[in-house]
Amino acid sequence: MAASNETIVVAVELGTSRISGIAGKKKEGSFQIMAYAEEQTTACIKRGLVYNVEKTTQSIRNVIDKISQTLHQDVTRVYIGIGGQSVRSIRKKVPRNMLNQTSISAAHIQELQRESMDINIPDCELLENIVQGYVVDSLPVDDPQGVFGSNIEGEYLNIIARNQLRGNIRTCLNQVGVEIAGTRLSALELAKNVLTEQEKRAGCAMIDLGAGTTTVVVYRQNIVRYLVTIPLGFNNIVDDLKANLQIEEKEAQEVLLNYGNAYIDSEEDNSELINSSYTTSNDKKHKLITIHEIIEARLTEIVANAVAQIVNSGYSESMLAGIVITGGGANMKNIDKAFKNNPRKLKFEIIRVAKSIIQPVIKATSAASLNLENAMSGSLVSLLLSGDENCVGEDSYQGDTIFGKAEKDNQVKENISHTEEERKKLDEMIQRLNAYCERMREHINRLNRQKAAVLENPKNKVERSNALEYVNVAERVCDENFEQLIASLEMKLKNDQRIASAKALEEQLTNSIDALQEAVAEAKKNGGFMNRLRGMLDKIVNGEDE
């Protein structure tokens, strides 16, 4: 049992090549890694996305059971890393005309940020919203609160992913009977622990070379400026070796591990490759230079795509700290030279290979069996460091006796049944929320069109009447049921961006209703009888024809 002043955190990472779990004891600012377990994944996860729920569930269950046995305590909740091909960033600018010189308040800033979270991209959800900066009356401002101005523009970086990404992970954990203590963006957690403060401030790109994907994160002035996941990884090289050498996957992985060289930089190395060969398990002999050419062809493609994304970020010329390479691919010989001699011939003065994270306060027990100096462990350990809640039960884990196992299995079945029912209810509630959001967007667009029509034809009584009738319709969208739905979801989902987006849309709808009513009042005033009479008199006085 954990002491009262200790917290045992458990994290699970779902990678393309393996599902791994880690447990650590957090005490007085330090971490001691106590348990580690992994399961190799095949036909289970592709580029970070769970596509076989049953196999993934079983692998997660095996990992958690192994950790529980090592800890002698039941794991009841875990921190989960989010990553994969669909994770990417999009920039959004939100302008606001204050009409008059105004002291910008916290409410103004919050309103801008809420609007920036409305991504309105089908089948995608918001994972993170990062402020990039503000401009007040054409002048850049770090903190606009209290600044006087008539125009403000906020710029934001929204990190998004397919809805299915997080939904499938949630389904697997529900079936295992373990709660999610929190979800984390794996790439950002890794960057926090791989990059130095100086690198993030001066500007750099972290390149995480994984099995199924390659992730690029660009920093400048301590702010994440760009994030993209490329659907290419070292598994592509393994596949190329399998096809060209006609060998099994396991042997192809061994060939890559033993003979992989990202860049040949000497005649001696080149001569050795030409004069040496490798005999496969099926007794076929291949020159090492042929193996190198297979590896180099695909690696060149991965490097070229990563460099292209750095250029797309718009920060390639201002990255004073250069590139930091990490992930499993960072273990390959001369990987830094491959990036230095990239196909686009871009000059990166500084290229650093990070095989371990910058955390001197981490220690591993013998039971953990995890090499902290291996670049493949960085992402998982970073997830562990992000956790702050206890993830194990209070009762000691005694192992599975015949009776204890049966009791535990029954409890798991009850948990699965219960969580499945809860999940269905939650999914229904989210669907209802999405329907409300869609209706609000439609009404906002129509309100804005009617406002423009009223202002364009202020004398048209029919237009004004139709506008007021529609106001009554729009006011009934966010009814009592909507408020109850929001309250219920807030109890189940903490800090969920979908709820924040719905609230922002509700406020936007209210503002659009108010704006249309003001437009009708202004049109009525400008298009009234006395106003038209004054217009006629002015024409007569000025000698104009009617």
Tab-separated table of N, CA and C in Angstrom, residues 288-394:
chain	number	residue	atom	x	y	z
A	288	LEU	N	25.717	-6.068	-48.255
A	288	LEU	CA	25.287	-5.058	-47.282
A	288	LEU	C	25.000	-3.722	-47.965
A	289	ILE	N	25.679	-3.459	-49.085
A	289	ILE	CA	25.419	-2.200	-49.801
A	289	ILE	C	23.993	-2.191	-50.346
A	290	THR	N	23.477	-3.372	-50.742
A	290	THR	CA	22.088	-3.477	-51.221
A	290	THR	C	21.118	-3.198	-50.080
A	291	ILE	N	21.423	-3.760	-48.903
A	291	ILE	CA	20.577	-3.531	-47.723
A	291	ILE	C	20.588	-2.051	-47.356
A	292	HIS	N	21.780	-1.447	-47.416
A	292	HIS	CA	21.872	-0.011	-47.108
A	292	HIS	C	21.044	0.821	-48.082
A	293	GLU	N	21.089	0.471	-49.354
A	293	GLU	CA	20.338	1.232	-50.361
A	293	GLU	C	18.836	1.130	-50.133
A	294	ILE	N	18.371	-0.045	-49.691
A	294	ILE	CA	16.938	-0.211	-49.375
A	294	ILE	C	16.554	0.693	-48.214
A	295	ILE	N	17.395	0.673	-47.178
A	295	ILE	CA	17.121	1.503	-45.992
A	295	ILE	C	17.202	2.980	-46.342
A	296	GLU	N	18.235	3.351	-47.086
A	296	GLU	CA	18.466	4.760	-47.422
A	296	GLU	C	17.328	5.345	-48.251
A	297	ALA	N	16.778	4.542	-49.174
A	297	ALA	CA	15.714	5.052	-50.047
A	297	ALA	C	14.507	5.507	-49.245
A	298	ARG	N	14.076	4.664	-48.315
A	298	ARG	CA	12.896	5.032	-47.514
A	298	ARG	C	13.231	6.107	-46.486
A	299	LEU	N	14.409	6.018	-45.890
A	299	LEU	CA	14.804	7.008	-44.893
A	299	LEU	C	14.902	8.396	-45.506
A	300	THR	N	15.401	8.465	-46.731
A	300	THR	CA	15.483	9.748	-47.439
A	300	THR	C	14.096	10.360	-47.597
A	301	GLU	N	13.102	9.512	-47.870
A	301	GLU	CA	11.726	9.989	-47.995
A	301	GLU	C	11.209	10.539	-46.662
A	302	ILE	N	11.502	9.821	-45.564
A	302	ILE	CA	11.059	10.270	-44.240
A	302	ILE	C	11.702	11.601	-43.885
A	303	VAL	N	13.011	11.714	-44.123
A	303	VAL	CA	13.740	12.952	-43.825
A	303	VAL	C	13.196	14.106	-44.664
A	304	ALA	N	12.981	13.846	-45.953
A	304	ALA	CA	12.487	14.900	-46.854
A	304	ALA	C	11.128	15.414	-46.406
A	305	ASN	N	10.247	14.504	-45.994
A	305	ASN	CA	8.923	14.920	-45.524
A	305	ASN	C	8.993	15.709	-44.224
A	306	ALA	N	9.862	15.288	-43.320
A	306	ALA	CA	10.006	16.010	-42.050
A	306	ALA	C	10.547	17.416	-42.289
A	307	VAL	N	11.545	17.534	-43.148
A	307	VAL	CA	12.130	18.848	-43.461
A	307	VAL	C	11.099	19.733	-44.167
A	308	ALA	N	10.305	19.136	-45.057
A	308	ALA	CA	9.264	19.902	-45.756
A	308	ALA	C	8.255	20.478	-44.766
A	309	GLN	N	7.936	19.721	-43.720
A	309	GLN	CA	6.986	20.210	-42.715
A	309	GLN	C	7.589	21.347	-41.887
A	310	ILE	N	8.885	21.289	-41.654
A	310	ILE	CA	9.551	22.404	-40.952
A	310	ILE	C	9.436	23.673	-41.798
A	311	VAL	N	9.613	23.529	-43.103
A	311	VAL	CA	9.468	24.673	-44.020
A	311	VAL	C	8.023	25.173	-43.998
A	312	ASN	N	7.057	24.238	-44.026
A	312	ASN	CA	5.643	24.626	-44.003
A	312	ASN	C	5.261	25.383	-42.737
A	313	SER	N	5.975	25.134	-41.658
A	313	SER	CA	5.662	25.818	-40.397
A	313	SER	C	5.906	27.314	-40.493
A	314	GLY	N	6.784	27.715	-41.417
A	314	GLY	CA	7.119	29.129	-41.548
A	314	GLY	C	8.228	29.579	-40.614
A	315	TYR	N	8.834	28.645	-39.878
A	315	TYR	CA	9.859	29.010	-38.894
A	315	TYR	C	11.237	28.443	-39.227
A	316	SER	N	11.406	27.873	-40.418
A	316	SER	CA	12.677	27.221	-40.741
A	316	SER	C	13.854	28.195	-40.714
A	317	GLU	N	13.593	29.484	-41.018
A	317	GLU	CA	14.671	30.471	-41.055
A	317	GLU	C	14.971	31.060	-39.680
A	318	SER	N	14.086	30.838	-38.719
A	318	SER	CA	14.286	31.464	-37.401
A	318	SER	C	14.503	30.441	-36.288
A	319	MET	N	14.809	29.188	-36.669
A	319	MET	CA	15.067	28.151	-35.675
A	319	MET	C	16.550	28.174	-35.293
A	320	LEU	N	16.891	29.028	-34.354
A	320	LEU	CA	18.297	29.205	-33.993
A	320	LEU	C	18.873	27.990	-33.289
A	321	ALA	N	18.001	27.190	-32.674
A	321	ALA	CA	18.476	25.999	-31.952
A	321	ALA	C	18.416	24.744	-32.809
A	322	GLY	N	17.995	24.869	-34.052
A	322	GLY	CA	18.055	23.758	-34.993
A	322	GLY	C	17.059	22.640	-34.748
A	323	ILE	N	17.527	21.402	-34.873
A	323	ILE	CA	16.669	20.214	-34.826
A	323	ILE	C	17.088	19.313	-33.669
A	324	VAL	N	16.097	18.741	-32.994
A	324	VAL	CA	16.347	17.723	-31.967
A	324	VAL	C	15.632	16.456	-32.413
A	325	ILE	N	16.386	15.383	-32.610
A	325	ILE	CA	15.843	14.115	-33.096
A	325	ILE	C	15.667	13.162	-31.928
A	326	THR	N	14.496	12.556	-31.826
A	326	THR	CA	14.231	11.617	-30.737
A	326	THR	C	13.329	10.495	-31.253
A	327	GLY	N	12.849	9.656	-30.346
A	327	GLY	CA	12.043	8.503	-30.749
A	327	GLY	C	12.917	7.312	-31.075
A	328	GLY	N	12.288	6.174	-31.376
A	328	GLY	CA	13.036	4.961	-31.660
A	328	GLY	C	14.023	5.111	-32.796
A	329	GLY	N	13.682	5.917	-33.808
A	329	GLY	CA	14.566	6.117	-34.953
A	329	GLY	C	15.836	6.866	-34.622
A	330	ALA	N	15.854	7.544	-33.463
A	330	ALA	CA	17.058	8.280	-33.053
A	330	ALA	C	18.201	7.338	-32.716
A	331	ASN	N	17.897	6.046	-32.516
A	331	ASN	CA	18.938	5.070	-32.204
A	331	ASN	C	19.752	4.677	-33.432
A	332	MET	N	19.276	5.004	-34.633
A	332	MET	CA	19.990	4.596	-35.853
A	332	MET	C	21.298	5.373	-35.996
A	333	LYS	N	22.317	4.684	-36.405
A	333	LYS	CA	23.635	5.276	-36.600
A	333	LYS	C	23.573	6.404	-37.640
A	334	ASN	N	24.215	7.529	-37.329
A	334	ASN	CA	24.352	8.678	-38.236
A	334	ASN	C	23.018	9.327	-38.618
A	335	ILE	N	21.997	9.186	-37.779
A	335	ILE	CA	20.695	9.781	-38.104
A	335	ILE	C	20.796	11.299	-38.197
A	336	ASP	N	21.666	11.897	-37.374
A	336	ASP	CA	21.836	13.352	-37.417
A	336	ASP	C	22.443	13.807	-38.753
A	337	LYS	N	23.354	12.993	-39.297
A	337	LYS	CA	23.993	13.353	-40.571
A	337	LYS	C	23.001	13.248	-41.732
A	338	ALA	N	22.032	12.343	-41.604
A	338	ALA	CA	21.008	12.230	-42.649
A	338	ALA	C	20.188	13.511	-42.728
A	339	PHE	N	19.904	14.127	-41.569
A	339	PHE	CA	19.145	15.384	-41.564
A	339	PHE	C	20.030	16.560	-41.977
A	340	LYS	N	21.301	16.503	-41.607
A	340	LYS	CA	22.207	17.597	-41.984
A	340	LYS	C	22.393	17.640	-43.505
A	341	ASN	N	22.372	16.454	-44.128
A	341	ASN	CA	22.522	16.361	-45.582
A	341	ASN	C	21.181	16.048	-46.243
A	342	ASN	N	20.143	16.732	-45.801
A	342	ASN	CA	18.792	16.466	-46.287
A	342	ASN	C	18.649	16.803	-47.773
A	343	PRO	N	17.697	16.149	-48.464
A	343	PRO	CA	17.533	16.338	-49.920
A	343	PRO	C	17.242	17.774	-50.327
A	344	ARG	N	16.644	18.568	-49.438
A	344	ARG	CA	16.294	19.952	-49.802
A	344	ARG	C	17.469	20.905	-49.608
A	345	LYS	N	18.567	20.366	-49.075
A	345	LYS	CA	19.796	21.145	-48.888
A	345	LYS	C	19.602	22.338	-47.957
A	346	LEU	N	18.649	22.214	-47.033
A	346	LEU	CA	18.471	23.270	-46.035
A	346	LEU	C	19.558	23.134	-44.979
A	347	LYS	N	20.094	24.255	-44.552
A	347	LYS	CA	21.180	24.228	-43.580
A	347	LYS	C	20.624	24.334	-42.156
A	348	PHE	N	20.845	23.291	-41.377
A	348	PHE	CA	20.520	23.317	-39.957
A	348	PHE	C	21.841	23.236	-39.204
A	349	GLU	N	22.245	24.364	-38.638
A	349	GLU	CA	23.570	24.438	-38.012
A	349	GLU	C	23.683	23.515	-36.802
A	350	ILE	N	22.583	23.382	-36.071
A	350	ILE	CA	22.610	22.562	-34.856
A	350	ILE	C	21.641	21.395	-35.012
A	351	ILE	N	22.141	20.176	-34.872
A	351	ILE	CA	21.291	18.991	-34.880
A	351	ILE	C	21.705	18.123	-33.693
A	352	ARG	N	20.764	17.896	-32.789
A	352	ARG	CA	21.057	17.123	-31.584
A	352	ARG	C	20.203	15.863	-31.557
A	353	VAL	N	20.797	14.754	-31.176
A	353	VAL	CA	20.063	13.501	-31.008
A	353	VAL	C	19.791	13.313	-29.518
A	354	ALA	N	18.521	13.219	-29.157
A	354	ALA	CA	18.128	13.082	-27.745
A	354	ALA	C	17.670	11.646	-27.492
A	355	LYS	N	18.533	10.874	-26.846
A	355	LYS	CA	18.190	9.484	-26.543
A	355	LYS	C	17.625	9.318	-25.140
A	356	SER	N	17.665	10.364	-24.360
A	356	SER	CA	17.081	10.314	-23.015
A	356	SER	C	16.479	11.670	-22.693
A	357	ILE	N	15.564	11.686	-21.757
A	357	ILE	CA	14.887	12.937	-21.415
A	357	ILE	C	15.707	13.714	-20.386
A	358	ILE	N	15.408	15.003	-20.286
A	358	ILE	CA	16.156	15.874	-19.379
A	358	ILE	C	15.486	15.830	-18.010
A	359	GLN	N	15.700	14.763	-17.266
A	359	GLN	CA	15.082	14.621	-15.949
A	359	GLN	C	16.041	13.879	-15.026
A	360	PRO	N	16.919	14.575	-14.331
A	360	PRO	CA	17.897	13.897	-13.472
A	360	PRO	C	17.300	13.289	-12.207
A	361	VAL	N	16.024	13.543	-11.925
A	361	VAL	CA	15.422	13.071	-10.672
A	361	VAL	C	14.671	11.759	-10.853
A	362	ILE	N	14.912	11.059	-11.972
A	362	ILE	CA	14.236	9.789	-12.213
A	362	ILE	C	15.188	8.634	-11.932
A	363	LYS	N	14.689	7.655	-11.212
A	363	LYS	CA	15.448	6.438	-10.963
A	363	LYS	C	14.543	5.248	-11.254
A	364	ALA	N	15.147	4.161	-11.674
A	364	ALA	CA	14.377	2.960	-11.981
A	364	ALA	C	14.797	1.826	-11.054
A	365	THR	N	13.833	1.110	-10.499
A	365	THR	CA	14.125	-0.062	-9.692
A	365	THR	C	14.438	-1.235	-10.620
A	366	SER	N	14.991	-2.288	-10.058
A	366	SER	CA	15.324	-3.459	-10.863
A	366	SER	C	14.079	-4.109	-11.450
A	367	ALA	N	12.930	-3.940	-10.763
A	367	ALA	CA	11.677	-4.536	-11.245
A	367	ALA	C	11.155	-3.833	-12.489
A	368	ALA	N	11.607	-2.599	-12.720
A	368	ALA	CA	11.069	-1.825	-13.835
A	368	ALA	C	11.595	-2.300	-15.190
A	369	SER	N	12.807	-2.799	-15.235
A	369	SER	CA	13.421	-3.336	-16.463
A	369	SER	C	13.256	-2.396	-17.656
A	370	LEU	N	13.507	-1.110	-17.436
A	370	LEU	CA	13.368	-0.120	-18.506
A	370	LEU	C	14.663	0.654	-18.645
A	371	ASN	N	15.155	0.727	-19.869
A	371	ASN	CA	16.382	1.465	-20.144
A	371	ASN	C	16.055	2.934	-20.387
A	372	LEU	N	16.390	3.780	-19.442
A	372	LEU	CA	16.070	5.203	-19.554
A	372	LEU	C	16.955	5.915	-20.580
A	373	GLU	N	18.029	5.268	-21.035
A	373	GLU	CA	18.922	5.875	-22.019
A	373	GLU	C	18.523	5.521	-23.445
A	374	ASN	N	17.436	4.754	-23.598
A	374	ASN	CA	16.960	4.381	-24.925
A	374	ASN	C	15.911	5.395	-25.366
A	375	ALA	N	16.079	5.927	-26.571
A	375	ALA	CA	15.168	6.975	-27.049
A	375	ALA	C	13.718	6.500	-27.143
A	376	MET	N	13.498	5.190	-27.227
A	376	MET	CA	12.137	4.669	-27.329
A	376	MET	C	11.350	4.852	-26.036
A	377	SER	N	12.056	5.058	-24.916
A	377	SER	CA	11.360	5.173	-23.626
A	377	SER	C	10.927	6.594	-23.303
A	378	GLY	N	11.417	7.572	-24.063
A	378	GLY	CA	11.174	8.973	-23.727
A	378	GLY	C	9.715	9.356	-23.659
A	379	SER	N	8.919	8.933	-24.646
A	379	SER	CA	7.508	9.320	-24.696
A	379	SER	C	6.730	8.737	-23.531
A	380	LEU	N	6.973	7.466	-23.218
A	380	LEU	CA	6.256	6.817	-22.123
A	380	LEU	C	6.618	7.431	-20.777
A	381	VAL	N	7.901	7.673	-20.546
A	381	VAL	CA	8.327	8.280	-19.285
A	381	VAL	C	7.763	9.697	-19.162
A	382	SER	N	7.687	10.416	-20.269
A	382	SER	CA	7.114	11.773	-20.250
A	382	SER	C	5.641	11.746	-19.853
A	383	LEU	N	4.909	10.728	-20.333
A	383	LEU	CA	3.516	10.570	-19.917
A	383	LEU	C	3.424	10.351	-18.410
A	384	LEU	N	4.325	9.523	-17.895
A	384	LEU	CA	4.346	9.255	-16.455
A	384	LEU	C	4.571	10.541	-15.661
A	385	LEU	N	5.514	11.350	-16.116
A	385	LEU	CA	5.848	12.595	-15.411
A	385	LEU	C	4.697	13.597	-15.428
A	386	SER	N	3.800	13.479	-16.414
A	386	SER	CA	2.680	14.428	-16.517
A	386	SER	C	1.588	14.133	-15.497
A	387	GLY	N	1.595	12.918	-14.943
A	387	GLY	CA	0.521	12.525	-14.021
A	387	GLY	C	0.715	13.069	-12.627
A	388	ASP	N	-0.394	13.351	-11.957
A	388	ASP	CA	-0.309	13.840	-10.583
A	388	ASP	C	-1.346	13.194	-9.654
A	389	GLU	N	-2.141	12.266	-10.194
A	389	GLU	CA	-3.151	11.612	-9.370
A	389	GLU	C	-2.782	10.157	-9.114
A	390	ASN	N	-3.134	9.662	-7.925
A	390	ASN	CA	-2.858	8.278	-7.575
A	390	ASN	C	-3.685	7.343	-8.467
A	391	CYS	N	-3.039	6.306	-8.992
A	391	CYS	CA	-3.696	5.426	-9.968
A	391	CYS	C	-3.878	3.993	-9.483
A	392	VAL	N	-3.601	3.739	-8.208
A	392	VAL	CA	-3.764	2.382	-7.682
A	392	VAL	C	-4.777	2.388	-6.543
A	393	GLY	N	-5.396	1.224	-6.336
A	393	GLY	CA	-6.377	1.093	-5.260
A	393	GLY	C	-5.711	1.071	-3.904
A	394	GLU	N	-6.511	1.188	-2.882
A	394	GLU	CA	-5.981	1.227	-1.524
A	394	GLU	C	-5.612	-0.160	-0.996
